[in-house]
């Protein structure tokens, strides 16, 4: 209850100091102008897709910055104005102060996220309504964007990793898909693929696709499509075996001498596994997980730094957390320095630096992995499992450890000494 | 177990970032505040009163020595629930009004909502803030800010009330009201620790006082004990020409008495200043090692002597 009192007071602080107002106004203005300013390919699907990606991405960024700013300012101003003196002389434990602040910030976040997220949802629904005279476009939109699809990669490639395969003329390549869990009510599944060619790139490639499973017959489909970009076609769901297996094969029938190249995991199967509303809700939850982490970091920084420094520190952590995946690639993928006279001295240092960097990256959460934008823009299902993983790894573990550290620092701090 | 507050060899040295000593704010302080008494912590500005109070509240940690409040560490939650604290300045949320302020701090004490309501009403009435209870406390005047500070300090019906310079900056009526409040708290059996750089503000309400100078205790005892010297008599005269005074003085000198003639000064602050000048000039003649020791009997006397003249 003491914790709640501090949380409620934090909300009052945010509301009365009009801290959030500026951000929200900015966001509302920018979001409202998104559908009019962004260039899309002219189709309804393109428009909805780009609006969704852009506005959700913007919401994610603005709320991140707001959280960072709110958390540091509410905590640091209490210390600077010495209100913390008064609070600390009351029978409140210091962890209650920290947790109360965090809770208050998260309540504000949740409220803002629901309002603004709701507004985005409404706008997308409006843009995605059946348009008169253009009803041909609507089913595609509903099928590809305003949905929640599961994407399955071939079972073999999951074991062998990303391997490219070359299919010469008159040759065939086969992929096996497992665990296709599409429900009986779904009539079709989608095959999505991309290939490259040894021939000239604007030439169309012809191929015969066959989808079959042991006991459910087969389905054939001929395509004649250009290389390099993604294509999709639909397969009746009835060919999938009851245990969710399906074999897909591609026969190269383009022209003698022309080979088709399939890089890595560019052949996948998509099927509907949920509705857009539920998926959108889970997308907002992913945003909330990120905000929970940022709030914890910002409050933690505020326990030993003053306002602008604490904010800068948190921005640094945020940027690093967003770059974890790219940094990991850099660290593991960069070649060792060329041999030379200075080799002996440089290499151990570089190796050490690499180890330190790799360890540092393990400490930070990979926030990109929980970015909801690619999911929603591609109509890809965000599983509850993903949300729960985020809850465990980002919130319970990273934010929890941050919170404990913050408590230890705060508890040892002499509040009457200004830093 | 009659000691409500007890410090033993308490020392606080402020250090800078590089751990170099910046200021020795409290030095080897031994204090005991007993249950039910009004205890005055006196000393000029910068003598370490606020630092001592912060140490008693757990806002600062001692460099060495111990602090016990109700026999426990001041950071203990059960200790905090029995303390009411009025800070030097208003350290309250500026955007909350008086009602909300009282409610917030009441919640931090875990009081039920009905209890909070009753106490808020009572305390705001007592402090005369009822008419402005819906205004943000950031807009309050200094006097009003002190009142809301006092009201929030009493929301938990504390056993020990600690007030840091409650009278400073107030007009005579305000000061009188604070004194009245302290006497009422004493009547209710509370222990009150009050700091001030003005002896006149607190001398008639304190049962015992301690005088701090440069972080050291230079005198402790009841006001009477400290302020009366049996062999000294003060004669106050007014409306008498200078020549008459001179005649009286000469008559006294004939009796081979030691006579000091001085005109009463306007404020005790000035007495402190001159007392400290004396102390410092005495210290300058001593080695630095001796400086840390408790002031000699003579020095004590000189400070106390100045305090008596009012
Ligand atoms: N946070 C601090 N950092 C450094 N020195 C301080 C700090 N607080 C107080 N001091 C020093 O400690 C001494 C005592 O200060 P204080 O306790 O505020 O005196 P008082 O309340 O009696 O006026 C002063 O010399 C002051 O400069
Ligand atoms: Mg002071």
Tab-separated table of C-alpha atoms and ligand atoms in Angstrom, chain A residues 416-417, chain B residues 14 22-23 25 44-51 88, ligand 1:
chain	number	residue	atom	x	y	z
A	416	UNK	CA	21.478	14.200	2.340
A	417	UNK	CA	24.629	14.311	0.229
B	14	UNK	CA	32.102	15.180	4.641
B	22	UNK	CA	35.981	18.542	3.097
B	23	UNK	CA	34.300	19.449	6.340
B	25	UNK	CA	30.578	18.762	10.581
B	44	UNK	CA	25.547	29.286	15.282
B	45	UNK	CA	25.047	28.560	11.594
B	46	UNK	CA	27.323	25.827	10.356
B	47	UNK	CA	27.911	24.398	13.802
B	48	UNK	CA	26.531	21.001	12.802
B	49	UNK	CA	22.943	21.069	14.075
B	50	UNK	CA	21.335	20.015	10.817
B	51	UNK	CA	24.025	17.426	10.223
B	88	UNK	CA	14.745	23.259	7.845
C	1	LIG	N1	26.468	17.868	2.132
C	1	LIG	C1	27.510	18.538	2.674
C	1	LIG	N2	28.714	18.485	2.084
C	1	LIG	C2	29.764	19.122	2.617
C	1	LIG	N3	29.740	19.833	3.728
C	1	LIG	C3	28.567	19.941	4.373
C	1	LIG	C4	27.398	19.293	3.883
C	1	LIG	N4	26.377	19.570	4.725
C	1	LIG	C5	26.901	20.345	5.698
C	1	LIG	N5	28.213	20.564	5.498
C	1	LIG	C6	29.109	21.340	6.357
C	1	LIG	O1	28.965	20.879	7.668
C	1	LIG	C7	28.970	21.948	8.566
C	1	LIG	C8	27.750	21.922	9.440
C	1	LIG	O2	26.617	22.237	8.687
C	1	LIG	P1	25.153	22.174	9.283
C	1	LIG	O3	24.992	20.897	10.009
C	1	LIG	O4	24.203	22.449	8.181
C	1	LIG	O5	25.129	23.385	10.309
C	1	LIG	P2	23.890	24.085	11.037
C	1	LIG	O6	22.665	23.325	10.765
C	1	LIG	O7	24.260	24.071	12.461
C	1	LIG	O8	23.824	25.463	10.511
C	1	LIG	C9	29.116	23.201	7.742
C	1	LIG	O9	30.458	23.574	7.763
C	1	LIG	C10	28.710	22.773	6.363
C	1	LIG	O10	29.420	23.498	5.404
